[in-house]
Tab-separated table of C-alpha atoms in Angstrom:
chain	number	residue	atom	x	y	z
M	1	MET	CA	8.596	14.812	43.355
M	2	ARG	CA	6.437	12.013	43.224
M	3	SER	CA	5.642	13.050	39.880
M	4	THR	CA	8.985	13.616	38.568
M	5	PHE	CA	9.794	9.855	39.728
M	6	PHE	CA	6.922	8.227	37.811
M	7	ILE	CA	7.868	10.651	34.491
M	8	LEU	CA	11.415	9.285	34.768
M	9	CYS	CA	10.237	5.773	35.454
M	10	PHE	CA	8.249	6.016	31.941
M	11	LEU	CA	11.162	7.626	30.312
M	12	CYS	CA	13.161	4.757	30.999
M	13	LEU	CA	10.623	2.179	30.100
M	14	CYS	CA	10.051	3.961	26.385
M	15	VAL	CA	14.039	3.660	26.356
M	16	GLY	CA	14.153	0.257	27.141
M	17	VAL	CA	11.199	-0.558	24.794
M	18	SER	CA	12.766	1.447	21.919
M	19	ALA	CA	16.188	-0.505	22.506
M	20	GLN	CA	14.510	-3.683	21.999
M	21	LYS	CA	13.255	-2.490	18.666
M	22	PRO	CA	14.864	-4.318	15.802
M	23	LYS	CA	17.843	-2.067	14.243
M	24	HIS	CA	19.350	-4.500	11.853
M	25	LEU	CA	16.483	-5.197	8.976
M	26	ILE	CA	16.587	-6.323	5.366
M	27	THR	CA	13.806	-5.579	3.194
M	28	VAL	CA	13.159	-7.762	0.423
M	29	GLU	CA	10.522	-6.338	-2.175
M	30	ASN	CA	9.070	-8.453	-5.002
M	31	THR	CA	7.807	-6.422	-7.662
M	32	SER	CA	6.674	-8.979	-10.306
M	33	LYS	CA	3.547	-10.364	-10.863
M	34	PHE	CA	4.643	-14.176	-9.146
M	35	ASN	CA	4.711	-15.524	-5.695
M	36	ARG	CA	8.550	-15.962	-5.447
M	37	SER	CA	10.640	-18.822	-3.449
M	38	GLU	CA	14.371	-18.273	-3.964
M	39	LEU	CA	17.731	-17.213	-2.456
M	40	VAL	CA	18.462	-13.733	-2.383
M	41	ARG	CA	22.025	-12.195	-2.243
M	42	VAL	CA	22.803	-9.793	0.561
M	43	SER	CA	26.234	-8.091	0.650
M	44	TRP	CA	28.191	-8.865	3.581
M	45	ALA	CA	29.800	-5.429	3.797
M	46	ASP	CA	26.401	-3.891	3.748
M	47	VAL	CA	25.367	-5.926	6.916
M	48	LEU	CA	28.699	-4.956	8.586
M	49	LYS	CA	27.409	-1.330	8.245
M	50	VAL	CA	24.393	-1.403	10.071
M	51	TYR	CA	25.529	-4.463	11.739
M	52	PRO	CA	29.277	-4.193	12.843
M	53	THR	CA	29.203	-6.527	15.921
M	54	ILE	CA	27.561	-9.234	14.084
M	55	ASP	CA	28.959	-12.795	15.139
M	56	THR	CA	29.158	-14.755	12.339
M	57	ALA	CA	28.822	-18.105	14.359
M	58	ASN	CA	25.698	-16.962	16.070
M	59	PHE	CA	22.794	-14.757	14.778
M	60	GLN	CA	19.577	-15.435	13.382
M	61	VAL	CA	17.359	-13.818	10.349
M	62	ILE	CA	13.952	-13.372	11.577
M	63	ASN	CA	10.737	-13.123	9.769
M	64	LYS	CA	8.799	-10.316	11.333
M	65	ALA	CA	5.683	-11.059	10.463
M	66	THR	CA	5.851	-14.559	11.617
M	67	ALA	CA	8.610	-14.297	14.157
M	68	GLY	CA	10.177	-17.677	12.318
M	69	GLN	CA	13.906	-18.348	11.393
M	70	LEU	CA	14.943	-18.309	8.050
M	71	PRO	CA	17.346	-20.455	6.671
M	72	TYR	CA	20.739	-18.802	5.455
M	73	GLN	CA	24.362	-19.359	4.306
M	74	LEU	CA	26.952	-17.371	4.532
M	75	GLU	CA	29.045	-17.150	0.941
M	76	LYS	CA	32.678	-16.920	0.567
M	77	LEU	CA	33.545	-17.670	-3.119
M	78	GLY	CA	36.199	-19.688	-2.572
M	79	GLY	CA	38.173	-17.105	-0.049
M	80	ALA	CA	38.638	-16.824	3.359
M	81	GLU	CA	36.307	-13.771	4.282
M	82	VAL	CA	32.308	-13.493	3.785
M	83	ARG	CA	31.099	-11.991	0.669
M	84	PHE	CA	27.536	-12.491	0.974
M	85	LEU	CA	24.598	-13.218	2.585
M	86	LEU	CA	22.083	-16.102	1.228
M	87	LEU	CA	18.359	-16.593	2.122
M	88	GLN	CA	15.918	-18.699	1.585
M	89	VAL	CA	12.888	-16.485	1.106
M	90	ALA	CA	9.168	-17.319	-0.247
M	91	ILE	CA	7.162	-13.987	-1.035
M	92	LYS	CA	4.001	-13.424	-2.615
M	93	ALA	CA	3.783	-11.361	-5.713
M	94	LYS	CA	3.592	-7.228	-5.589
M	95	SER	CA	4.710	-7.649	-1.477
M	96	LYS	CA	7.536	-6.531	0.730
M	97	LEU	CA	9.141	-9.051	3.210
M	98	GLU	CA	11.051	-7.597	6.523
M	99	LEU	CA	13.719	-9.854	7.976
M	100	GLN	CA	15.518	-9.050	11.363
M	101	LEU	CA	19.158	-9.793	12.217
M	102	SER	CA	19.580	-10.695	15.548
M	103	LYS	CA	21.875	-12.771	18.331
M	104	GLY	CA	20.921	-15.933	18.733
M	105	LYS	CA	21.743	-19.539	17.809
M	106	PRO	CA	20.275	-20.366	14.360
M	107	ASN	CA	18.520	-23.259	13.594
M	108	PRO	CA	20.493	-26.517	12.415
M	109	PRO	CA	20.557	-26.048	8.225
M	110	VAL	CA	19.142	-28.638	6.081
M	111	THR	CA	21.462	-29.681	3.161
M	112	LYS	CA	19.662	-28.754	0.260
M	113	THR	CA	22.793	-28.453	-2.284
M	114	TYR	CA	25.678	-30.684	-2.185
M	115	GLY	CA	28.746	-31.382	-5.111
M	116	ARG	CA	31.841	-33.021	-5.174
M	117	TYR	CA	34.580	-34.506	-7.299
M	118	VAL	CA	34.279	-38.394	-7.765
M	119	PRO	CA	37.831	-39.663	-8.337
M	120	GLU	CA	36.555	-43.227	-7.993
M	121	ARG	CA	34.543	-42.816	-11.007
M	122	LYS	CA	37.263	-41.856	-13.445
M	123	ASP	CA	36.991	-37.890	-12.387
M	124	ASP	CA	33.391	-37.261	-12.631
M	125	PHE	CA	32.537	-34.225	-10.753
M	126	ALA	CA	28.597	-34.446	-9.739
M	127	TRP	CA	26.553	-32.210	-8.303
M	128	GLU	CA	22.664	-31.740	-7.110
M	129	ASN	CA	20.078	-29.924	-5.052
M	130	ASP	CA	16.723	-31.078	-3.541
M	131	LYS	CA	15.301	-31.292	-6.887
M	132	ILE	CA	17.633	-32.507	-9.617
M	133	ALA	CA	21.399	-33.632	-10.054
M	134	PHE	CA	24.047	-33.145	-12.820
M	135	ARG	CA	27.451	-34.228	-13.372
M	136	MET	CA	30.128	-33.291	-15.792
M	137	TYR	CA	33.063	-35.550	-17.322
M	138	GLY	CA	37.013	-35.535	-16.142
M	139	LYS	CA	40.127	-36.285	-18.407
M	140	ALA	CA	40.319	-39.771	-16.846
M	141	LEU	CA	37.235	-40.516	-18.870
M	142	GLU	CA	38.713	-39.593	-22.160
M	143	GLY	CA	39.826	-42.251	-24.800
M	144	THR	CA	37.659	-44.913	-23.178
M	145	ASN	CA	34.034	-46.480	-24.278
M	146	GLU	CA	32.160	-44.444	-21.735
M	147	ASN	CA	33.309	-40.757	-22.627
M	148	ALA	CA	30.620	-38.052	-23.470
M	149	HIS	CA	30.983	-34.422	-23.765
M	150	GLY	CA	28.070	-32.651	-22.375
M	151	MET	CA	26.349	-32.142	-18.945
M	152	ASP	CA	24.623	-35.068	-17.848
M	153	VAL	CA	21.286	-35.146	-15.835
M	154	TRP	CA	20.455	-37.242	-12.723
M	155	VAL	CA	16.906	-37.680	-12.160
M	156	LYS	CA	15.460	-37.967	-8.727
M	157	ARG	CA	12.140	-37.776	-6.676
M	158	THR	CA	13.423	-37.067	-3.230
M	159	SER	CA	14.808	-33.878	-1.620
M	160	ASP	CA	17.414	-35.985	-0.057
M	161	MET	CA	21.214	-35.813	-1.419
M	162	VAL	CA	21.880	-38.942	-3.497
M	163	ILE	CA	25.014	-38.628	-5.309
M	164	ASN	CA	27.113	-40.598	-2.552
M	165	LYS	CA	24.558	-43.235	-2.080
M	166	ARG	CA	24.352	-43.815	-5.757
M	167	TYR	CA	28.128	-43.678	-6.550
M	168	LYS	CA	28.328	-46.246	-3.601
M	169	VAL	CA	25.616	-48.522	-4.912
M	170	ASP	CA	27.034	-48.066	-8.647
M	171	ASN	CA	24.166	-49.295	-10.205
M	172	TYR	CA	22.684	-45.820	-10.743
M	173	HIS	CA	21.185	-46.519	-14.200
M	174	LYS	CA	18.499	-48.727	-12.400
M	175	ASP	CA	15.508	-46.854	-9.906
M	176	HIS	CA	16.147	-47.987	-6.531
M	177	GLY	CA	13.065	-45.823	-5.486
M	178	ASP	CA	14.480	-42.286	-5.683
M	179	GLY	CA	15.239	-41.812	-9.101
M	180	LEU	CA	18.295	-42.767	-11.339
M	181	ASP	CA	20.497	-41.983	-14.639
M	182	TYR	CA	19.192	-42.854	-17.831
M	183	TYR	CA	20.147	-39.758	-19.425
M	184	SER	CA	22.184	-40.286	-22.526
M	185	VAL	CA	24.782	-37.027	-23.321
M	186	GLY	CA	26.872	-39.171	-26.071
M	187	THR	CA	28.432	-37.039	-28.801
M	188	THR	CA	26.383	-33.835	-27.688
M	189	LEU	CA	26.394	-31.050	-25.127
M	190	GLY	CA	23.860	-32.895	-23.136
M	191	ALA	CA	21.597	-30.845	-20.557
M	192	GLY	CA	22.914	-27.560	-21.473
M	193	ASP	CA	26.891	-27.636	-21.664
M	194	MET	CA	28.529	-24.780	-23.877
M	195	ALA	CA	31.340	-25.352	-26.539
M	196	PRO	CA	32.573	-23.003	-29.386
M	197	TYR	CA	30.560	-23.028	-32.498
M	198	LEU	CA	32.406	-22.460	-35.307
M	199	ALA	CA	32.302	-23.487	-39.390
M	200	ASP	CA	28.626	-24.150	-38.634
M	201	THR	CA	29.991	-27.143	-36.032
M	202	VAL	CA	30.443	-27.581	-32.453
M	203	TRP	CA	34.119	-28.125	-31.044
M	204	TYR	CA	34.344	-30.039	-28.285
M	205	LEU	CA	37.307	-29.136	-26.132
M	206	GLY	CA	37.490	-32.082	-24.099
M	207	ASN	CA	36.628	-32.821	-20.546
M	208	TYR	CA	37.917	-30.720	-17.345
M	209	ARG	CA	41.291	-31.063	-16.203
M	210	SER	CA	40.817	-29.485	-12.862
M	211	TYR	CA	38.222	-28.016	-10.295
M	212	LYS	CA	37.575	-25.462	-7.545
M	213	VAL	CA	34.735	-25.803	-5.000
M	214	LEU	CA	33.831	-22.311	-3.858
M	215	ASP	CA	31.008	-22.990	-1.572
M	216	ASN	CA	29.384	-26.198	-0.744
M	217	GLY	CA	25.870	-25.695	0.388
M	218	PRO	CA	23.755	-26.362	2.584
M	219	LEU	CA	21.631	-23.631	-0.039
M	220	ARG	CA	24.181	-22.877	-2.844
M	221	THR	CA	26.937	-25.076	-4.210
M	222	SER	CA	29.348	-23.250	-6.906
M	223	PHE	CA	32.504	-24.360	-8.466
M	224	GLN	CA	34.842	-24.243	-11.046
M	225	LEU	CA	35.889	-26.334	-13.538
M	226	ILE	CA	39.105	-26.009	-15.708
M	227	TYR	CA	39.828	-27.093	-19.272
M	228	ASP	CA	43.277	-27.267	-20.837
M	229	GLU	CA	43.941	-25.444	-24.087
M	230	ALA	CA	42.531	-26.852	-27.264
M	231	SER	CA	42.101	-25.857	-30.614
M	232	ALA	CA	38.666	-25.428	-32.357
M	233	ASN	CA	38.857	-24.635	-36.152
M	234	GLY	CA	42.635	-23.382	-36.030
M	235	ILE	CA	41.751	-21.040	-32.870
M	236	LYS	CA	43.831	-21.880	-29.402
M	237	ILE	CA	40.907	-21.784	-26.624
M	238	LYS	CA	40.915	-22.152	-23.032
M	239	VAL	CA	37.947	-22.049	-20.967
M	240	THR	CA	36.778	-21.909	-17.063
M	241	LYS	CA	33.668	-23.153	-16.554
M	242	GLN	CA	31.786	-21.600	-13.205
M	243	ILE	CA	28.344	-23.492	-12.171
M	244	SER	CA	26.290	-22.728	-9.208
M	245	ILE	CA	22.765	-24.155	-8.125
M	246	ASP	CA	20.566	-23.119	-5.614
M	247	ALA	CA	18.037	-24.945	-3.778
M	248	GLY	CA	14.523	-25.360	-4.869
M	249	SER	CA	15.884	-24.456	-8.783
M	250	GLN	CA	15.580	-26.696	-11.556
M	251	LEU	CA	18.380	-24.942	-13.264
M	252	ASN	CA	22.006	-24.086	-12.654
M	253	LYS	CA	23.662	-20.728	-13.406
M	254	VAL	CA	26.732	-21.172	-15.579
M	255	GLU	CA	29.588	-18.718	-16.252
M	256	ASN	CA	32.274	-19.330	-18.841
M	257	THR	CA	35.200	-17.638	-19.265
M	258	TYR	CA	37.017	-18.202	-22.422
M	259	SER	CA	40.620	-16.791	-23.569
M	260	PHE	CA	42.131	-16.906	-27.010
M	261	ASN	CA	44.294	-14.438	-28.818
M	262	GLU	CA	43.249	-14.619	-32.944
M	263	GLN	CA	39.589	-12.484	-32.402
M	264	THR	CA	37.681	-10.511	-30.031
M	265	ALA	CA	34.810	-12.609	-30.139
M	266	LEU	CA	34.055	-16.149	-30.274
M	267	PRO	CA	30.744	-17.666	-31.228
M	268	VAL	CA	29.590	-20.263	-28.711
M	269	ALA	CA	27.086	-22.679	-28.691
M	270	VAL	CA	24.609	-24.067	-25.802
M	271	GLY	CA	23.279	-27.597	-27.178
M	272	LEU	CA	20.287	-29.881	-25.644
M	273	ALA	CA	20.534	-33.390	-26.825
M	274	THR	CA	17.214	-34.165	-29.258
M	275	ARG	CA	16.486	-37.810	-29.714
M	276	LYS	CA	15.605	-39.732	-32.832
M	277	GLU	CA	11.443	-38.982	-32.905
M	278	GLU	CA	10.414	-37.250	-36.015
M	279	LYS	CA	7.767	-35.096	-33.879
M	280	LYS	CA	9.737	-32.801	-31.436
M	281	ASP	CA	8.264	-31.035	-28.475
M	282	VAL	CA	9.954	-27.671	-28.534
M	283	PHE	CA	9.854	-24.337	-27.236
M	284	THR	CA	12.301	-21.667	-28.602
M	285	ASP	CA	12.289	-18.098	-28.390
M	286	ALA	CA	15.480	-16.517	-29.857
M	287	LYS	CA	14.505	-12.803	-28.589
M	288	ALA	CA	14.460	-13.800	-25.276
M	289	GLY	CA	17.119	-16.228	-25.418
M	290	ILE	CA	15.076	-19.600	-24.826
M	291	LEU	CA	15.708	-22.640	-25.655
M	292	SER	CA	13.922	-25.939	-24.128
M	293	TYR	CA	12.805	-29.734	-24.926
M	294	TRP	CA	10.208	-32.144	-23.916
M	295	GLU	CA	11.811	-35.546	-24.124
M	296	PRO	CA	9.991	-38.625	-25.458
M	297	VAL	CA	8.925	-40.889	-22.949
M	298	HIS	CA	11.819	-43.810	-22.007
M	299	GLY	CA	10.122	-46.602	-21.203
M	300	ALA	CA	9.695	-47.225	-17.126
M	301	ASP	CA	12.003	-44.680	-16.600
M	302	GLY	CA	9.714	-41.752	-17.542
M	303	ILE	CA	10.469	-38.254	-19.206
M	304	THR	CA	12.775	-35.412	-18.906
M	305	GLY	CA	12.744	-31.742	-20.160
M	306	VAL	CA	15.692	-29.783	-20.543
M	307	GLY	CA	16.022	-26.188	-21.003
M	308	ALA	CA	18.368	-23.201	-21.250
M	309	ILE	CA	18.149	-19.350	-21.022
M	310	PHE	CA	20.653	-16.881	-22.324
M	311	LEU	CA	21.356	-13.340	-20.247
M	312	LYS	CA	22.493	-11.759	-23.561
M	313	THR	CA	19.859	-11.842	-26.211
M	314	PRO	CA	18.808	-12.221	-29.140
M	315	ILE	CA	20.322	-15.982	-30.348
M	316	GLN	CA	20.264	-17.852	-33.012
M	317	ILE	CA	18.662	-21.071	-32.865
M	318	LYS	CA	19.227	-24.395	-34.950
M	319	GLN	CA	18.594	-27.901	-34.697
M	320	LYS	CA	21.399	-30.093	-36.042
M	321	HIS	CA	23.820	-32.382	-35.393
M	322	ASN	CA	21.758	-34.299	-32.777
M	323	GLN	CA	20.659	-31.054	-30.329
M	324	LEU	CA	18.759	-28.089	-30.029
M	325	LEU	CA	21.418	-25.365	-30.562
M	326	GLY	CA	21.121	-21.852	-28.911
M	327	ILE	CA	24.331	-19.913	-30.713
M	328	GLY	CA	25.587	-16.431	-28.674
M	329	VAL	CA	29.239	-14.721	-28.712
M	330	ALA	CA	31.531	-15.330	-26.027
M	331	LYS	CA	34.037	-12.104	-25.593
M	332	ALA	CA	37.533	-12.761	-24.727
M	333	ASN	CA	38.251	-13.420	-20.857
M	334	GLN	CA	34.630	-11.933	-20.031
M	335	PRO	CA	32.062	-14.405	-18.612
M	336	ILE	CA	29.351	-15.276	-20.806
M	337	ILE	CA	26.237	-16.082	-18.407
M	338	TYR	CA	23.220	-18.317	-18.936
M	339	TYR	CA	20.982	-20.905	-17.118
M	340	THR	CA	20.497	-24.198	-17.921
M	341	GLY	CA	18.932	-27.520	-16.189
M	342	ALA	CA	16.565	-30.306	-16.018
M	343	ALA	CA	13.393	-31.932	-14.346
M	344	TRP	CA	11.551	-35.504	-14.575
M	345	ASN	CA	7.979	-35.871	-14.907
M	346	LYS	CA	8.220	-38.752	-12.119
M	347	ALA	CA	9.225	-36.606	-9.346
M	348	GLY	CA	5.864	-35.251	-9.809
M	349	GLU	CA	5.994	-31.518	-9.628
M	350	ILE	CA	6.450	-30.767	-13.268
M	351	THR	CA	4.988	-33.529	-15.424
M	352	ASP	CA	4.339	-32.509	-18.955
M	353	SER	CA	5.760	-30.166	-21.658
M	354	VAL	CA	3.464	-27.760	-20.963
M	355	GLN	CA	4.518	-27.029	-17.525
M	356	TRP	CA	8.138	-27.509	-18.420
M	357	PHE	CA	7.653	-24.247	-20.558
M	358	LYS	CA	6.219	-22.580	-18.479
M	359	TYR	CA	8.482	-22.974	-15.995
M	360	ILE	CA	11.591	-21.749	-18.294
M	361	ARG	CA	9.354	-18.821	-19.508
M	362	ASP	CA	8.409	-17.655	-15.887
M	363	PHE	CA	12.183	-18.373	-14.903
M	364	ASN	CA	13.239	-15.929	-17.549
M	365	GLU	CA	10.837	-13.500	-16.270
M	366	LYS	CA	12.053	-13.685	-12.930
M	367	LEU	CA	15.704	-12.940	-13.856
M	368	LYS	CA	14.341	-9.626	-15.467
M	369	ARG	CA	12.868	-8.770	-12.280
M	370	PRO	CA	15.099	-9.870	-9.334
M	371	LEU	CA	13.963	-9.465	-5.923
M	372	ARG	CA	15.073	-5.856	-4.445
M	373	VAL	CA	17.335	-6.286	-1.669
M	374	LYS	CA	17.450	-2.953	0.999
M	375	VAL	CA	19.416	-3.444	4.422
M	376	LYS	CA	18.491	-0.717	6.859
């Protein structure tokens, strides 16, 4: 009888220990030769299958190896329901990471991405992460002597969000200690905007008319910019541009959807503004869909590198109209996806063209070998 009692106690203890084992696991695998630090996207539907009682306001993501919490974001893509769980992971080459979902209050998030409409500055839309900042120009700027066409860069050397502070100071063309806006866009596509390319010409479709914020940090900010219909070489074209920026990345993901009736495909160009120096520090690879440029030094302001990567390759590459152009093809009502962005030497992380061109090549390799995610 006594032995039976001890056996029952032992079985109860085993059941208790078993019940404490992690039941809701996310495995992230890095099959590439690079150490990776980036966001991974986990289907929320897959999470609900293994953890149907999860409370979106009260759960943690725990690294099993360290027992530390991982930052995360619930991505809704402009809707009311959660679509994806975004996780910020650091994982070594050729290794796996096991993460546990458990009930509990998460650590307060640190905002690493942010974007907003700026009506006080003629309809700018500005966005940033902990590395770099950008803006696009709105309709209110058209017809003024300040108007420009492409994507602007605001360089920074702080992980803090700077957009609101700079618009309040107004004099953001001067470095007050955390960076500035010295990049010149002019009549170009700037730091990687896209426009139709017809009759050997870039056709600017005007500045954006309206916007929609889809998600706004802390780890990913995404939004849409909607443009009025415009004519390019006799073709009437409308475009919606969807842009997202992740914490820790120098590059934006851009998904442009063009609608047009006269044909089934539309040549489009991504442009990087080039400067007047004769020797240009450029790296391109048409087969890999890469164009990148390291600008000349701009006095005390420093040096900006810009670059872009097409997902669909190969592309054509040209240097004309004061810009380096990568030319691809957009199909009607189907997104054409590419990545574009910039780095500043005075931020201290990417300080010369060799490092910048390597960053672009490595980024492209990582796109080809995404982290593998399983929920069980």
